Amino acid sequence: YPPGPYGATQGMVAENMKFVPANQAAIDLAGNTEVFDLTALYLNSPAHQGNITAVLLVETAGWCYWCGEESSYLNALYNELKDQGLLIVGVVSQDQSYNPATTEYASGYANGYAWEFPAVSGSLNTGFRGAGGMPINVALKVTDMNFHDQFNGALPETNMRSYLTNLVNIANAQ
């Protein structure tokens, strides 16, 4: 994994966060059923003969209406942009009762929205949570695991498409 300095400021390396894989896409990328971490993303970058150049980590919760709105269109955007190097990782942090999400809950959440991209249970590190509510969206450039930016709240689908297209273009220009 790249050396620091680590942090949640543009251009800094994102610290290596760890989650639990909740669907087959996460298991396939992680190579196991126990731990999904950012190293799995880094090792699938062009520097390591992979094709992932940008990732959007989306922390979502079962109780969050706006998370559900965003979750409903993420798979379509993923399918539009994955061939250009985008990966989305759905981080399911809480169930409908505000309890920490189990792997089973996260798997059901991902299945409910027909996510084909990795879904994991866990939470983003505190420094990546930003100010505001859910969902929490964190963008990284995978070739060097540099933090690109973070925002809280759901965007309309057209705005998210523009945001992700721009992210992929920036990551691919490196």
Tab-separated table of N, CA and C in Angstrom:
chain	number	residue	atom	x	y	z
A	1	TYR	N	0.854	-1.168	0.000
A	1	TYR	CA	0.000	0.000	0.000
A	1	TYR	C	0.899	1.230	0.000
A	2	PRO	N	0.486	2.303	-0.696
A	2	PRO	CA	1.362	3.478	-0.786
A	2	PRO	C	1.658	4.101	0.581
A	3	PRO	N	2.868	4.639	0.724
A	3	PRO	CA	3.192	5.346	1.971
A	3	PRO	C	2.462	6.680	2.046
A	4	GLY	N	2.311	7.229	3.238
A	4	GLY	CA	1.638	8.492	3.453
A	4	GLY	C	2.440	9.659	2.918
A	5	PRO	N	2.051	10.858	3.260
A	5	PRO	CA	1.187	11.191	4.392
A	5	PRO	C	-0.276	10.820	4.118
A	6	TYR	N	-0.921	10.310	5.162
A	6	TYR	CA	-2.306	9.864	5.069
A	6	TYR	C	-3.248	10.967	5.527
A	7	GLY	N	-4.424	10.995	4.937
A	7	GLY	CA	-5.415	11.960	5.370
A	7	GLY	C	-6.561	12.086	4.399
A	8	ALA	N	-7.487	12.946	4.777
A	8	ALA	CA	-8.692	13.193	3.983
A	8	ALA	C	-8.662	14.597	3.396
A	9	THR	N	-7.511	14.955	2.838
A	9	THR	CA	-7.342	16.222	2.151
A	9	THR	C	-6.870	15.899	0.741
A	10	GLN	N	-7.347	16.641	-0.242
A	10	GLN	CA	-7.018	16.353	-1.630
A	10	GLN	C	-5.517	16.177	-1.805
A	11	GLY	N	-5.143	15.093	-2.468
A	11	GLY	CA	-3.745	14.791	-2.731
A	11	GLY	C	-3.075	13.931	-1.680
A	12	MET	N	-3.689	13.748	-0.511
A	12	MET	CA	-3.120	12.881	0.519
A	12	MET	C	-3.555	11.448	0.240
A	13	VAL	N	-2.787	10.488	0.738
A	13	VAL	CA	-3.108	9.080	0.562
A	13	VAL	C	-4.177	8.693	1.581
A	14	ALA	N	-5.216	8.015	1.100
A	14	ALA	CA	-6.272	7.536	2.001
A	14	ALA	C	-5.711	6.390	2.839
A	15	GLU	N	-5.936	6.451	4.135
A	15	GLU	CA	-5.464	5.346	4.955
A	15	GLU	C	-6.226	4.080	4.586
A	16	ASN	N	-5.602	2.953	4.812
A	16	ASN	CA	-6.141	1.674	4.384
A	16	ASN	C	-7.288	1.238	5.305
A	17	MET	N	-8.505	1.466	4.874
A	17	MET	CA	-9.688	1.095	5.656
A	17	MET	C	-10.033	-0.368	5.414
A	18	LYS	N	-10.582	-1.009	6.443
A	18	LYS	CA	-10.948	-2.425	6.356
A	18	LYS	C	-12.441	-2.604	6.610
A	19	PHE	N	-13.030	-3.509	5.823
A	19	PHE	CA	-14.455	-3.813	5.909
A	19	PHE	C	-14.634	-5.326	5.820
A	20	VAL	N	-15.887	-5.770	5.900
A	20	VAL	CA	-16.215	-7.180	5.732
A	20	VAL	C	-16.979	-7.331	4.415
A	21	PRO	N	-16.503	-8.194	3.510
A	21	PRO	CA	-17.208	-8.383	2.238
A	21	PRO	C	-18.635	-8.884	2.466
A	22	ALA	N	-19.596	-8.309	1.720
A	22	ALA	CA	-21.001	-8.677	1.910
A	22	ALA	C	-21.649	-9.251	0.654
A	23	ASN	N	-20.953	-9.203	-0.478
A	23	ASN	CA	-21.506	-9.818	-1.690
A	23	ASN	C	-20.364	-10.450	-2.478
A	24	GLN	N	-20.717	-11.184	-3.520
A	24	GLN	CA	-19.709	-11.917	-4.279
A	24	GLN	C	-18.712	-10.987	-4.957
A	25	ALA	N	-19.159	-9.829	-5.417
A	25	ALA	CA	-18.233	-8.885	-6.050
A	25	ALA	C	-17.143	-8.445	-5.076
A	26	ALA	N	-17.500	-8.230	-3.815
A	26	ALA	CA	-16.514	-7.843	-2.798
A	26	ALA	C	-15.578	-9.013	-2.477
A	27	ILE	N	-16.138	-10.205	-2.383
A	27	ILE	CA	-15.318	-11.397	-2.115
A	27	ILE	C	-14.339	-11.622	-3.256
A	28	ASP	N	-14.812	-11.493	-4.477
A	28	ASP	CA	-13.939	-11.698	-5.639
A	28	ASP	C	-12.792	-10.696	-5.657
A	29	LEU	N	-13.067	-9.456	-5.360
A	29	LEU	CA	-12.025	-8.424	-5.381
A	29	LEU	C	-11.053	-8.596	-4.216
A	30	ALA	N	-11.589	-8.936	-3.035
A	30	ALA	CA	-10.746	-9.095	-1.848
A	30	ALA	C	-9.957	-10.398	-1.873
A	31	GLY	N	-10.501	-11.397	-2.547
A	31	GLY	CA	-9.839	-12.687	-2.571
A	31	GLY	C	-10.128	-13.547	-1.353
A	32	ASN	N	-11.051	-13.087	-0.501
A	32	ASN	CA	-11.427	-13.869	0.676
A	32	ASN	C	-12.780	-13.392	1.192
A	33	THR	N	-13.315	-14.094	2.164
A	33	THR	CA	-14.631	-13.760	2.721
A	33	THR	C	-14.542	-12.986	4.024
A	34	GLU	N	-13.336	-12.693	4.488
A	34	GLU	CA	-13.177	-12.104	5.820
A	34	GLU	C	-12.854	-10.618	5.827
A	35	VAL	N	-11.982	-10.159	4.933
A	35	VAL	CA	-11.539	-8.762	4.968
A	35	VAL	C	-11.510	-8.190	3.555
A	36	PHE	N	-12.120	-7.037	3.421
A	36	PHE	CA	-12.033	-6.234	2.200
A	36	PHE	C	-11.378	-4.939	2.627
A	37	ASP	N	-10.211	-4.642	2.084
A	37	ASP	CA	-9.555	-3.383	2.440
A	37	ASP	C	-9.155	-2.628	1.175
A	38	LEU	N	-8.669	-1.432	1.360
A	38	LEU	CA	-8.321	-0.606	0.211
A	38	LEU	C	-7.124	-1.146	-0.557
A	39	THR	N	-6.339	-2.035	0.065
A	39	THR	CA	-5.241	-2.674	-0.650
A	39	THR	C	-5.769	-3.454	-1.848
A	40	ALA	N	-6.942	-4.068	-1.711
A	40	ALA	CA	-7.539	-4.822	-2.816
A	40	ALA	C	-7.796	-3.904	-4.011
A	41	LEU	N	-8.171	-2.662	-3.748
A	41	LEU	CA	-8.389	-1.702	-4.831
A	41	LEU	C	-7.059	-1.315	-5.470
A	42	TYR	N	-6.096	-0.981	-4.633
A	42	TYR	CA	-4.779	-0.557	-5.108
A	42	TYR	C	-4.133	-1.634	-5.978
A	43	LEU	N	-4.282	-2.892	-5.577
A	43	LEU	CA	-3.672	-3.990	-6.324
A	43	LEU	C	-4.404	-4.279	-7.633
A	44	ASN	N	-5.545	-3.624	-7.852
A	44	ASN	CA	-6.283	-3.756	-9.106
A	44	ASN	C	-6.208	-2.490	-9.946
A	45	SER	N	-5.195	-1.663	-9.685
A	45	SER	CA	-4.972	-0.449	-10.464
A	45	SER	C	-4.082	-0.775	-11.658
A	46	PRO	N	-4.008	0.113	-12.634
A	46	PRO	CA	-3.140	-0.127	-13.792
A	46	PRO	C	-1.673	-0.391	-13.422
A	47	ALA	N	-1.200	0.163	-12.318
A	47	ALA	CA	0.178	-0.069	-11.893
A	47	ALA	C	0.421	-1.539	-11.555
A	48	HIS	N	-0.649	-2.267	-11.289
A	48	HIS	CA	-0.565	-3.695	-10.940
A	48	HIS	C	-1.339	-4.550	-11.950
A	49	GLN	N	-1.411	-4.110	-13.183
A	49	GLN	CA	-2.074	-4.802	-14.290
A	49	GLN	C	-3.588	-4.920	-14.113
A	50	GLY	N	-4.178	-4.020	-13.335
A	50	GLY	CA	-5.626	-3.966	-13.189
A	50	GLY	C	-6.212	-2.836	-14.007
A	51	ASN	N	-7.505	-2.601	-13.846
A	51	ASN	CA	-8.147	-1.551	-14.647
A	51	ASN	C	-8.942	-0.553	-13.818
A	52	ILE	N	-8.823	-0.599	-12.493
A	52	ILE	CA	-9.544	0.353	-11.645
A	52	ILE	C	-8.686	1.603	-11.471
A	53	THR	N	-9.210	2.748	-11.895
A	53	THR	CA	-8.467	4.004	-11.757
A	53	THR	C	-9.106	4.949	-10.744
A	54	ALA	N	-10.407	4.809	-10.514
A	54	ALA	CA	-11.120	5.695	-9.589
A	54	ALA	C	-12.141	4.869	-8.816
A	55	VAL	N	-12.340	5.245	-7.567
A	55	VAL	CA	-13.334	4.552	-6.753
A	55	VAL	C	-14.181	5.574	-6.001
A	56	LEU	N	-15.454	5.265	-5.918
A	56	LEU	CA	-16.369	6.026	-5.067
A	56	LEU	C	-16.787	5.102	-3.943
A	57	LEU	N	-16.396	5.446	-2.721
A	57	LEU	CA	-16.860	4.736	-1.528
A	57	LEU	C	-18.128	5.439	-1.071
A	58	VAL	N	-19.217	4.699	-0.964
A	58	VAL	CA	-20.503	5.273	-0.575
A	58	VAL	C	-20.947	4.628	0.721
A	59	GLU	N	-20.907	5.396	1.809
A	59	GLU	CA	-21.438	4.871	3.066
A	59	GLU	C	-22.932	5.152	3.118
A	60	THR	N	-23.693	4.109	3.363
A	60	THR	CA	-25.143	4.166	3.335
A	60	THR	C	-25.701	3.478	4.574
A	61	ALA	N	-26.969	3.722	4.864
A	61	ALA	CA	-27.615	3.107	6.025
A	61	ALA	C	-29.061	2.761	5.682
A	62	GLY	N	-29.554	1.694	6.291
A	62	GLY	CA	-30.906	1.216	6.016
A	62	GLY	C	-31.997	2.183	6.421
A	63	TRP	N	-31.738	3.029	7.378
A	63	TRP	CA	-32.747	3.973	7.862
A	63	TRP	C	-32.797	5.264	7.040
A	64	CYS	N	-31.842	5.451	6.164
A	64	CYS	CA	-31.648	6.732	5.479
A	64	CYS	C	-32.406	6.769	4.155
A	65	TYR	N	-33.426	7.619	4.063
A	65	TYR	CA	-34.213	7.763	2.843
A	65	TYR	C	-33.337	8.170	1.663
A	66	TRP	N	-32.480	9.183	1.843
A	66	TRP	CA	-31.657	9.697	0.747
A	66	TRP	C	-30.613	8.684	0.307
A	67	CYS	N	-30.166	7.852	1.250
A	67	CYS	CA	-29.251	6.763	0.876
A	67	CYS	C	-29.937	5.813	-0.103
A	68	GLY	N	-31.198	5.507	0.170
A	68	GLY	CA	-31.961	4.642	-0.722
A	68	GLY	C	-32.150	5.266	-2.087
A	69	GLU	N	-32.391	6.575	-2.126
A	69	GLU	CA	-32.531	7.267	-3.411
A	69	GLU	C	-31.238	7.144	-4.225
A	70	GLU	N	-30.099	7.400	-3.583
A	70	GLU	CA	-28.823	7.293	-4.281
A	70	GLU	C	-28.521	5.841	-4.654
A	71	SER	N	-28.789	4.931	-3.742
A	71	SER	CA	-28.521	3.511	-3.983
A	71	SER	C	-29.293	2.968	-5.176
A	72	SER	N	-30.451	3.556	-5.449
A	72	SER	CA	-31.309	3.043	-6.519
A	72	SER	C	-30.725	3.257	-7.919
A	73	TYR	N	-29.839	4.231	-8.098
A	73	TYR	CA	-29.294	4.475	-9.427
A	73	TYR	C	-27.792	4.205	-9.539
A	74	LEU	N	-27.130	3.863	-8.445
A	74	LEU	CA	-25.678	3.680	-8.498
A	74	LEU	C	-25.260	2.539	-9.416
A	75	ASN	N	-26.014	1.452	-9.441
A	75	ASN	CA	-25.611	0.328	-10.279
A	75	ASN	C	-25.609	0.709	-11.761
A	76	ALA	N	-26.596	1.486	-12.185
A	76	ALA	CA	-26.635	1.917	-13.587
A	76	ALA	C	-25.413	2.774	-13.926
A	77	LEU	N	-25.040	3.685	-13.016
A	77	LEU	CA	-23.870	4.525	-13.267
A	77	LEU	C	-22.590	3.697	-13.252
A	78	TYR	N	-22.520	2.740	-12.359
A	78	TYR	CA	-21.369	1.839	-12.320
A	78	TYR	C	-21.222	1.124	-13.664
A	79	ASN	N	-22.315	0.585	-14.171
A	79	ASN	CA	-22.255	-0.141	-15.445
A	79	ASN	C	-21.891	0.772	-16.612
A	80	GLU	N	-22.288	2.037	-16.550
A	80	GLU	CA	-21.915	2.991	-17.599
A	80	GLU	C	-20.424	3.302	-17.598
A	81	LEU	N	-19.816	3.336	-16.421
A	81	LEU	CA	-18.458	3.861	-16.291
A	81	LEU	C	-17.395	2.839	-15.887
A	82	LYS	N	-17.781	1.610	-15.611
A	82	LYS	CA	-16.784	0.637	-15.140
A	82	LYS	C	-15.718	0.348	-16.191
A	83	ASP	N	-16.073	0.344	-17.457
A	83	ASP	CA	-15.077	0.089	-18.499
A	83	ASP	C	-14.077	1.229	-18.646
A	84	GLN	N	-14.403	2.379	-18.063
A	84	GLN	CA	-13.479	3.523	-18.075
A	84	GLN	C	-12.619	3.561	-16.818
A	85	GLY	N	-12.816	2.586	-15.902
A	85	GLY	CA	-11.977	2.489	-14.717
A	85	GLY	C	-12.659	2.773	-13.402
A	86	LEU	N	-13.961	3.039	-13.400
A	86	LEU	CA	-14.660	3.349	-12.159
A	86	LEU	C	-15.047	2.078	-11.398
A	87	LEU	N	-14.863	2.133	-10.098
A	87	LEU	CA	-15.416	1.128	-9.197
A	87	LEU	C	-16.185	1.872	-8.118
A	88	ILE	N	-17.360	1.381	-7.806
A	88	ILE	CA	-18.121	1.873	-6.661
A	88	ILE	C	-18.073	0.786	-5.605
A	89	VAL	N	-17.910	1.182	-4.357
A	89	VAL	CA	-17.965	0.251	-3.236
A	89	VAL	C	-19.033	0.769	-2.285
A	90	GLY	N	-20.082	-0.025	-2.085
A	90	GLY	CA	-21.142	0.326	-1.154
A	90	GLY	C	-20.786	-0.125	0.246
A	91	VAL	N	-20.647	0.825	1.165
A	91	VAL	CA	-20.298	0.546	2.559
A	91	VAL	C	-21.580	0.688	3.377
A	92	VAL	N	-22.164	-0.425	3.770
A	92	VAL	CA	-23.414	-0.410	4.522
A	92	VAL	C	-23.056	-0.395	6.004
A	93	SER	N	-23.378	0.733	6.666
A	93	SER	CA	-22.924	0.915	8.044
A	93	SER	C	-23.982	0.604	9.098
A	94	GLN	N	-25.252	0.838	8.798
A	94	GLN	CA	-26.303	0.635	9.810
A	94	GLN	C	-27.541	0.032	9.173
A	95	ASP	N	-28.287	-0.695	9.996
A	95	ASP	CA	-29.551	-1.255	9.525
A	95	ASP	C	-30.678	-0.250	9.754
A	96	GLN	N	-31.918	-0.672	9.575
A	96	GLN	CA	-33.064	0.237	9.703
A	96	GLN	C	-33.287	0.722	11.131
A	97	SER	N	-32.700	0.020	12.109
A	97	SER	CA	-32.863	0.392	13.523
A	97	SER	C	-31.644	1.118	14.075
A	98	TYR	N	-30.770	1.608	13.208
A	98	TYR	CA	-29.563	2.345	13.592
A	98	TYR	C	-28.498	1.467	14.247
A	99	ASN	N	-28.634	0.158	14.161
A	99	ASN	CA	-27.631	-0.764	14.679
A	99	ASN	C	-26.560	-0.983	13.618
A	100	PRO	N	-25.337	-1.328	14.037
A	100	PRO	CA	-24.306	-1.624	13.038
A	100	PRO	C	-24.789	-2.722	12.085
A	101	ALA	N	-24.552	-2.533	10.813
A	101	ALA	CA	-25.004	-3.496	9.804
A	101	ALA	C	-24.202	-4.785	9.918
A	102	THR	N	-24.902	-5.900	9.927
A	102	THR	CA	-24.250	-7.197	9.848
A	102	THR	C	-23.903	-7.462	8.381
A	103	THR	N	-23.087	-8.449	8.154
A	103	THR	CA	-22.761	-8.834	6.783
A	103	THR	C	-24.021	-9.271	6.049
A	104	GLU	N	-24.891	-9.984	6.744
A	104	GLU	CA	-26.141	-10.441	6.128
A	104	GLU	C	-27.028	-9.265	5.758
A	105	TYR	N	-27.110	-8.273	6.639
A	105	TYR	CA	-27.918	-7.094	6.327
A	105	TYR	C	-27.344	-6.359	5.116
A	106	ALA	N	-26.023	-6.174	5.106
A	106	ALA	CA	-25.380	-5.476	3.986
A	106	ALA	C	-25.600	-6.232	2.675
A	107	SER	N	-25.542	-7.536	2.724
A	107	SER	CA	-25.793	-8.348	1.538
A	107	SER	C	-27.228	-8.165	1.050
A	108	GLY	N	-28.188	-8.189	1.962
A	108	GLY	CA	-29.584	-7.973	1.598
A	108	GLY	C	-29.826	-6.582	1.039
A	109	TYR	N	-29.161	-5.591	1.620
A	109	TYR	CA	-29.280	-4.213	1.137
A	109	TYR	C	-28.783	-4.136	-0.306
A	110	ALA	N	-27.608	-4.695	-0.554
A	110	ALA	CA	-27.027	-4.672	-1.905
A	110	ALA	C	-27.925	-5.421	-2.892
A	111	ASN	N	-28.433	-6.551	-2.496
A	111	ASN	CA	-29.329	-7.322	-3.370
A	111	ASN	C	-30.611	-6.556	-3.658
A	112	GLY	N	-31.124	-5.839	-2.663
A	112	GLY	CA	-32.344	-5.064	-2.838
A	112	GLY	C	-32.219	-3.979	-3.894
A	113	TYR	N	-31.012	-3.481	-4.089
A	113	TYR	CA	-30.764	-2.454	-5.109
A	113	TYR	C	-30.059	-3.034	-6.335
A	114	ALA	N	-29.927	-4.349	-6.388
A	114	ALA	CA	-29.313	-5.067	-7.523
A	114	ALA	C	-27.892	-4.581	-7.812
A	115	TRP	N	-27.143	-4.296	-6.745
A	115	TRP	CA	-25.767	-3.849	-6.930
A	115	TRP	C	-24.921	-4.973	-7.500
A	116	GLU	N	-24.181	-4.683	-8.546
A	116	GLU	CA	-23.212	-5.611	-9.107
A	116	GLU	C	-21.804	-5.280	-8.648
A	117	PHE	N	-21.621	-4.135	-8.041
A	117	PHE	CA	-20.328	-3.709	-7.520
A	117	PHE	C	-20.176	-4.199	-6.073
A	118	PRO	N	-18.961	-4.143	-5.522
A	118	PRO	CA	-18.748	-4.652	-4.169
A	118	PRO	C	-19.589	-3.936	-3.111
A	119	ALA	N	-20.137	-4.727	-2.221
A	119	ALA	CA	-20.835	-4.227	-1.032
A	119	ALA	C	-20.120	-4.811	0.177
A	120	VAL	N	-19.932	-3.970	1.174
A	120	VAL	CA	-19.245	-4.380	2.396
A	120	VAL	C	-20.019	-3.865	3.601
A	121	SER	N	-19.787	-4.480	4.746
A	121	SER	CA	-20.342	-3.927	5.984
A	121	SER	C	-19.201	-3.261	6.743
A	122	GLY	N	-19.541	-2.179	7.418
A	122	GLY	CA	-18.553	-1.409	8.160
A	122	GLY	C	-18.838	0.070	8.028
A	123	SER	N	-17.874	0.886	8.397
A	123	SER	CA	-18.005	2.342	8.329
A	123	SER	C	-16.708	2.950	7.819
A	124	LEU	N	-16.844	4.092	7.160
A	124	LEU	CA	-15.656	4.845	6.767
A	124	LEU	C	-14.966	5.362	8.014
A	125	ASN	N	-13.642	5.507	7.955
A	125	ASN	CA	-12.914	6.086	9.079
A	125	ASN	C	-13.447	7.490	9.355
A	126	THR	N	-13.390	7.898	10.592
A	126	THR	CA	-13.958	9.161	11.036
A	126	THR	C	-13.504	10.348	10.194
A	127	GLY	N	-12.247	10.418	9.835
A	127	GLY	CA	-11.726	11.540	9.063
A	127	GLY	C	-12.331	11.675	7.679
A	128	PHE	N	-13.001	10.625	7.193
A	128	PHE	CA	-13.577	10.635	5.858
A	128	PHE	C	-15.082	10.870	5.875
A	129	ARG	N	-15.646	11.175	7.021
A	129	ARG	CA	-17.097	11.284	7.153
A	129	ARG	C	-17.634	12.670	6.792
A	130	GLY	N	-16.824	13.696	6.858
A	130	GLY	CA	-17.282	15.031	6.495
A	130	GLY	C	-18.301	15.579	7.474
A	131	ALA	N	-18.852	16.719	7.112
A	131	ALA	CA	-19.862	17.380	7.926
A	131	ALA	C	-21.202	17.233	7.221
A	132	GLY	N	-22.169	16.772	7.905
A	132	GLY	CA	-23.480	16.595	7.300
A	132	GLY	C	-23.971	15.180	7.464
A	133	GLY	N	-25.018	14.870	6.724
A	133	GLY	CA	-25.685	13.594	6.885
A	133	GLY	C	-25.239	12.542	5.893
A	134	MET	N	-26.084	11.558	5.768
A	134	MET	CA	-25.839	10.410	4.904
A	134	MET	C	-26.514	10.643	3.557
A	135	PRO	N	-26.127	9.976	2.519
A	135	PRO	CA	-24.956	9.115	2.413
A	135	PRO	C	-23.662	9.932	2.417
A	136	ILE	N	-22.574	9.224	2.698
A	136	ILE	CA	-21.248	9.830	2.664
A	136	ILE	C	-20.543	9.288	1.425
A	137	ASN	N	-20.050	10.164	0.602
A	137	ASN	CA	-19.405	9.792	-0.665
A	137	ASN	C	-17.947	10.233	-0.635
A	138	VAL	N	-17.044	9.280	-0.815
A	138	VAL	CA	-15.608	9.561	-0.803
A	138	VAL	C	-15.018	9.071	-2.119
A	139	ALA	N	-14.326	9.955	-2.824
A	139	ALA	CA	-13.716	9.614	-4.110
A	139	ALA	C	-12.202	9.510	-3.952
A	140	LEU	N	-11.636	8.442	-4.526
A	140	LEU	CA	-10.198	8.199	-4.489
A	140	LEU	C	-9.679	7.935	-5.894
A	141	LYS	N	-8.452	8.365	-6.156
A	141	LYS	CA	-7.735	7.984	-7.371
A	141	LYS	C	-6.906	6.757	-7.010
A	142	VAL	N	-7.195	5.630	-7.620
A	142	VAL	CA	-6.673	4.345	-7.174
A	142	VAL	C	-5.200	4.134	-7.506
A	143	THR	N	-4.699	4.735	-8.559
A	143	THR	CA	-3.311	4.495	-8.942
A	143	THR	C	-2.333	4.857	-7.832
A	144	ASP	N	-2.659	5.856	-7.024
A	144	ASP	CA	-1.807	6.239	-5.899
A	144	ASP	C	-2.590	6.308	-4.582
A	145	MET	N	-3.850	5.898	-4.617
A	145	MET	CA	-4.758	5.912	-3.467
A	145	MET	C	-4.899	7.306	-2.872
A	146	ASN	N	-4.782	8.317	-3.717
A	146	ASN	CA	-4.946	9.696	-3.269
A	146	ASN	C	-6.415	10.037	-3.069
A	147	PHE	N	-6.671	10.713	-1.980
A	147	PHE	CA	-7.990	11.244	-1.687
A	147	PHE	C	-8.288	12.323	-2.720
A	148	HIS	N	-9.437	12.213	-3.380
A	148	HIS	CA	-9.836	13.238	-4.355
A	148	HIS	C	-10.760	14.245	-3.685
A	149	ASP	N	-11.876	13.765	-3.145
A	149	ASP	CA	-12.766	14.625	-2.370
A	149	ASP	C	-13.831	13.803	-1.672
A	150	GLN	N	-14.685	14.500	-0.946
A	150	GLN	CA	-15.738	13.881	-0.142
A	150	GLN	C	-16.920	14.822	-0.104
A	151	PHE	N	-18.127	14.254	-0.132
A	151	PHE	CA	-19.317	15.072	0.094
A	151	PHE	C	-20.391	14.234	0.764
A	152	ASN	N	-21.210	14.908	1.522
A	152	ASN	CA	-22.319	14.257	2.211
A	152	ASN	C	-23.612	14.573	1.484
A	153	GLY	N	-24.509	13.607	1.478
A	153	GLY	CA	-25.811	13.795	0.869
A	153	GLY	C	-25.873	13.203	-0.528
A	154	ALA	N	-27.081	12.900	-0.945
A	154	ALA	CA	-27.311	12.300	-2.259
A	154	ALA	C	-27.414	13.387	-3.324
A	155	LEU	N	-26.837	13.100	-4.466
A	155	LEU	CA	-26.981	13.969	-5.627
A	155	LEU	C	-28.082	13.408	-6.531
A	156	PRO	N	-28.748	14.260	-7.292
A	156	PRO	CA	-29.620	13.730	-8.342
A	156	PRO	C	-28.772	12.898	-9.312
A	157	GLU	N	-29.386	11.917	-9.949
A	157	GLU	CA	-28.646	10.992	-10.807
A	157	GLU	C	-27.837	11.704	-11.887
A	158	THR	N	-28.382	12.720	-12.521
A	158	THR	CA	-27.643	13.420	-13.579
A	158	THR	C	-26.404	14.117	-13.021
A	159	ASN	N	-26.512	14.676	-11.821
A	159	ASN	CA	-25.361	15.333	-11.185
A	159	ASN	C	-24.306	14.301	-10.795
A	160	MET	N	-24.748	13.144	-10.281
A	160	MET	CA	-23.796	12.100	-9.897
A	160	MET	C	-23.091	11.559	-11.143
A	161	ARG	N	-23.804	11.411	-12.247
A	161	ARG	CA	-23.180	10.952	-13.495
A	161	ARG	C	-22.072	11.928	-13.904
A	162	SER	N	-22.359	13.217	-13.863
A	162	SER	CA	-21.345	14.226	-14.215
A	162	SER	C	-20.160	14.161	-13.259
A	163	TYR	N	-20.444	14.039	-11.975
A	163	TYR	CA	-19.392	13.967	-10.962
A	163	TYR	C	-18.487	12.759	-11.216
A	164	LEU	N	-19.093	11.587	-11.426
A	164	LEU	CA	-18.308	10.366	-11.621
A	164	LEU	C	-17.541	10.391	-12.942
A	165	THR	N	-18.143	10.929	-13.986
A	165	THR	CA	-17.450	11.046	-15.273
A	165	THR	C	-16.220	11.932	-15.112
A	166	ASN	N	-16.356	13.030	-14.405
A	166	ASN	CA	-15.233	13.932	-14.155
A	166	ASN	C	-14.147	13.226	-13.329
A	167	LEU	N	-14.560	12.494	-12.293
A	167	LEU	CA	-13.618	11.757	-11.466
A	167	LEU	C	-12.800	10.770	-12.299
A	168	VAL	N	-13.473	10.007	-13.141
A	168	VAL	CA	-12.798	9.022	-13.998
A	168	VAL	C	-11.859	9.728	-14.965
A	169	ASN	N	-12.285	10.829	-15.550
A	169	ASN	CA	-11.422	11.568	-16.476
A	169	ASN	C	-10.174	12.080	-15.785
A	170	ILE	N	-10.298	12.591	-14.584
A	170	ILE	CA	-9.146	13.072	-13.824
A	170	ILE	C	-8.200	11.913	-13.488
A	171	ALA	N	-8.773	10.808	-13.000
A	171	ALA	CA	-7.953	9.650	-12.628
A	171	ALA	C	-7.251	9.057	-13.839
A	172	ASN	N	-7.912	9.039	-14.981
A	172	ASN	CA	-7.316	8.452	-16.186
A	172	ASN	C	-6.282	9.368	-16.830
A	173	ALA	N	-6.285	10.642	-16.486
A	173	ALA	CA	-5.336	11.596	-17.060
A	173	ALA	C	-3.957	11.487	-16.395
A	174	GLN	N	-3.884	10.781	-15.306
A	174	GLN	CA	-2.597	10.663	-14.588
A	174	GLN	C	-1.626	9.811	-15.336
